[in-house]
PDB file of C-alpha atoms in Angstrom:
ATOM      1  CA  MET A   1     164.117 124.647 144.050  1.00 47.00           C
ATOM      2  CA  ALA A   2     167.734 124.254 142.974  1.00 63.00           C
ATOM      3  CA  ASP A   3     168.967 121.128 141.236  1.00 89.00           C
ATOM      4  CA  PHE A   4     171.018 118.709 143.294  1.00 93.00           C
ATOM      5  CA  VAL A   5     172.855 115.418 142.901  1.00 97.00           C
ATOM      6  CA  ILE A   6     172.970 112.513 145.346  1.00 97.00           C
ATOM      7  CA  ARG A   7     175.959 110.176 145.195  1.00 98.00           C
ATOM      8  CA  ARG A   8     176.848 107.139 147.279  1.00 98.00           C
ATOM      9  CA  TRP A   9     180.498 107.096 148.252  1.00 98.00           C
ATOM     10  CA  ASP A  10     182.130 103.974 149.710  1.00 98.00           C
ATOM     11  CA  LEU A  11     185.111 105.418 151.571  1.00 98.00           C
ATOM     12  CA  THR A  12     188.196 103.323 152.251  1.00 97.00           C
ATOM     13  CA  PRO A  13     189.825 104.173 155.587  1.00 96.00           C
ATOM     14  CA  LEU A  14     192.743 106.558 155.203  1.00 95.00           C
ATOM     15  CA  PRO A  15     195.147 107.953 157.830  1.00 92.00           C
ATOM     16  CA  PHE A  16     194.334 111.478 156.564  1.00 94.00           C
ATOM     17  CA  PRO A  17     191.208 113.323 155.328  1.00 95.00           C
ATOM     18  CA  GLN A  18     189.508 112.135 152.168  1.00 96.00           C
ATOM     19  CA  ALA A  19     189.815 115.628 150.625  1.00 95.00           C
ATOM     20  CA  PRO A  20     191.889 118.722 151.354  1.00 96.00           C
ATOM     21  CA  LEU A  21     190.344 121.422 153.506  1.00 97.00           C
ATOM     22  CA  HIS A  22     188.326 123.370 150.962  1.00 98.00           C
ATOM     23  CA  VAL A  23     185.395 125.711 150.376  1.00 98.00           C
ATOM     24  CA  HIS A  24     182.604 125.851 147.800  1.00 98.00           C
ATOM     25  CA  ASP A  25     181.696 129.488 147.261  1.00 97.00           C
ATOM     26  CA  ARG A  26     178.333 128.906 145.585  1.00 95.00           C
ATOM     27  CA  GLY A  27     176.987 125.555 146.705  1.00 95.00           C
ATOM     28  CA  ASP A  28     175.880 123.677 149.791  1.00 96.00           C
ATOM     29  CA  GLU A  29     176.887 120.064 150.412  1.00 97.00           C
ATOM     30  CA  GLY A  30     175.340 117.485 152.710  1.00 97.00           C
ATOM     31  CA  PHE A  31     176.642 114.223 154.169  1.00 98.00           C
ATOM     32  CA  VAL A  32     174.474 111.314 155.353  1.00 98.00           C
ATOM     33  CA  VAL A  33     176.302 108.403 156.979  1.00 98.00           C
ATOM     34  CA  LEU A  34     174.907 104.975 156.057  1.00 98.00           C
ATOM     35  CA  THR A  35     177.600 102.822 157.686  1.00 98.00           C
ATOM     36  CA  GLY A  36     180.712 103.511 159.717  1.00 98.00           C
ATOM     37  CA  GLU A  37     181.637 106.914 161.108  1.00 98.00           C
ATOM     38  CA  LEU A  38     182.701 110.149 159.479  1.00 98.00           C
ATOM     39  CA  ASP A  39     184.542 113.102 160.996  1.00 98.00           C
ATOM     40  CA  VAL A  40     183.483 116.301 159.249  1.00 98.00           C
ATOM     41  CA  THR A  41     185.710 119.310 159.875  1.00 97.00           C
ATOM     42  CA  LEU A  42     183.911 122.663 159.711  1.00 96.00           C
ATOM     43  CA  GLY A  43     186.488 125.403 160.137  1.00 90.00           C
ATOM     44  CA  ALA A  44     188.066 124.695 163.541  1.00 92.00           C
ATOM     45  CA  ASP A  45     185.306 122.301 164.706  1.00 96.00           C
ATOM     46  CA  VAL A  46     185.025 118.554 164.078  1.00 97.00           C
ATOM     47  CA  ARG A  47     181.676 116.761 164.109  1.00 98.00           C
ATOM     48  CA  ARG A  48     181.628 112.964 164.312  1.00 98.00           C
ATOM     49  CA  LEU A  49     178.696 111.434 162.478  1.00 98.00           C
ATOM     50  CA  GLY A  50     177.486 107.865 162.888  1.00 98.00           C
ATOM     51  CA  ALA A  51     175.065 105.772 160.868  1.00 98.00           C
ATOM     52  CA  GLY A  52     171.815 107.638 160.285  1.00 98.00           C
ATOM     53  CA  GLU A  53     173.256 111.081 161.050  1.00 98.00           C
ATOM     54  CA  PHE A  54     173.593 113.915 158.589  1.00 97.00           C
ATOM     55  CA  LEU A  55     175.166 117.328 158.307  1.00 98.00           C
ATOM     56  CA  VAL A  56     174.754 120.177 155.825  1.00 97.00           C
ATOM     57  CA  VAL A  57     177.779 122.303 154.979  1.00 97.00           C
ATOM     58  CA  SER A  58     176.696 125.750 153.812  1.00 96.00           C
ATOM     59  CA  ALA A  59     178.398 127.489 150.903  1.00 97.00           C
ATOM     60  CA  GLY A  60     181.445 129.432 152.050  1.00 98.00           C
ATOM     61  CA  THR A  61     182.226 127.090 154.973  1.00 98.00           C
ATOM     62  CA  PRO A  62     185.751 125.592 155.029  1.00 98.00           C
ATOM     63  CA  HIS A  63     185.391 121.824 155.401  1.00 98.00           C
ATOM     64  CA  THR A  64     186.785 118.367 154.834  1.00 98.00           C
ATOM     65  CA  PHE A  65     185.880 114.845 155.961  1.00 98.00           C
ATOM     66  CA  ALA A  66     187.626 111.680 157.099  1.00 97.00           C
ATOM     67  CA  THR A  67     186.843 108.098 157.966  1.00 97.00           C
ATOM     68  CA  VAL A  68     187.291 107.158 161.624  1.00 96.00           C
ATOM     69  CA  GLY A  69     189.907 104.587 162.613  1.00 92.00           C
ATOM     70  CA  ASP A  70     190.403 101.526 160.429  1.00 94.00           C
ATOM     71  CA  LEU A  71     186.775 101.153 159.396  1.00 93.00           C
ATOM     72  CA  PRO A  72     185.329 102.062 155.997  1.00 97.00           C
ATOM     73  CA  ALA A  73     182.302 104.321 155.746  1.00 98.00           C
ATOM     74  CA  THR A  74     179.461 104.502 153.277  1.00 98.00           C
ATOM     75  CA  ILE A  75     177.876 107.911 152.861  1.00 98.00           C
ATOM     76  CA  LEU A  76     175.364 109.698 150.691  1.00 98.00           C
ATOM     77  CA  VAL A  77     176.518 113.106 149.546  1.00 98.00           C
ATOM     78  CA  THR A  78     174.030 115.690 148.322  1.00 97.00           C
ATOM     79  CA  MET A  79     175.540 118.502 146.296  1.00 97.00           C
ATOM     80  CA  THR A  80     174.945 120.907 143.473  1.00 96.00           C
ATOM     81  CA  PRO A  81     175.698 119.706 139.945  1.00 97.00           C
ATOM     82  CA  GLN A  82     178.682 122.082 139.964  1.00 96.00           C
ATOM     83  CA  ILE A  83     180.214 120.405 143.036  1.00 97.00           C
ATOM     84  CA  ASP A  84     179.534 116.986 141.520  1.00 97.00           C
ATOM     85  CA  ALA A  85     181.341 118.058 138.328  1.00 97.00           C
ATOM     86  CA  LEU A  86     184.247 119.365 140.427  1.00 98.00           C
ATOM     87  CA  VAL A  87     184.672 116.036 142.227  1.00 97.00           C
ATOM     88  CA  ARG A  88     184.475 114.006 139.023  1.00 97.00           C
ATOM     89  CA  GLU A  89     186.929 116.276 137.202  1.00 97.00           C
ATOM     90  CA  LEU A  90     189.437 116.385 140.094  1.00 97.00           C
ATOM     91  CA  HIS A  91     189.717 112.583 139.875  1.00 95.00           C
ATOM     92  CA  GLN A  92     190.489 112.724 136.148  1.00 97.00           C
ATOM     93  CA  VAL A  93     193.209 115.371 135.841  1.00 97.00           C
ATOM     94  CA  PRO A  94     196.880 115.450 136.832  1.00 96.00           C
ATOM     95  CA  GLU A  95     197.791 117.199 140.080  1.00 95.00           C
ATOM     96  CA  ASP A  96     199.219 120.253 138.311  1.00 96.00           C
ATOM     97  CA  GLU A  97     195.858 120.935 136.572  1.00 97.00           C
ATOM     98  CA  ARG A  98     193.756 120.788 139.735  1.00 97.00           C
ATOM     99  CA  PRO A  99     194.017 124.501 140.684  1.00 97.00           C
ATOM    100  CA  LEU A 100     192.260 125.405 137.426  1.00 97.00           C
ATOM    101  CA  VAL A 101     189.564 122.796 138.059  1.00 98.00           C
ATOM    102  CA  TRP A 102     188.838 124.164 141.546  1.00 98.00           C
ATOM    103  CA  ALA A 103     188.555 127.711 140.184  1.00 97.00           C
ATOM    104  CA  ARG A 104     186.346 126.679 137.256  1.00 97.00           C
ATOM    105  CA  HIS A 105     183.837 125.234 139.739  1.00 97.00           C
ATOM    106  CA  ASN A 106     183.776 128.189 142.174  1.00 97.00           C
ATOM    107  CA  SER A 107     185.632 126.250 144.842  1.00 98.00           C
ATOM    108  CA  ARG A 108     189.137 126.318 146.289  1.00 97.00           C
ATOM    109  CA  PRO A 109     191.420 124.282 148.522  1.00 97.00           C
ATOM    110  CA  LEU A 110     192.652 126.112 151.607  1.00 96.00           C
TER     111      LEU A 110
END
């Protein structure tokens, strides 16, 4: 069994996706909605998830996610340690250093 990390994210409503459309080449990622709603974009499709619903995004699948309307959402995200490190590092570096961070963690924005 592979190692994984579970994080709780309290998402503030934004008028755009919470992350750029991106892909993780070597890791799966899962979203479980605790409160609110979450739109998860998978390629050209959008899946709306409500409280209690979950979705797994397989490695290699272009995806992003967004809160719905003006309401916050609380989600649990399951991910590999590499994806967790990517997210943490992206929030700590200046914008011009982010391309290197994505590449270092076998992921890329699209």
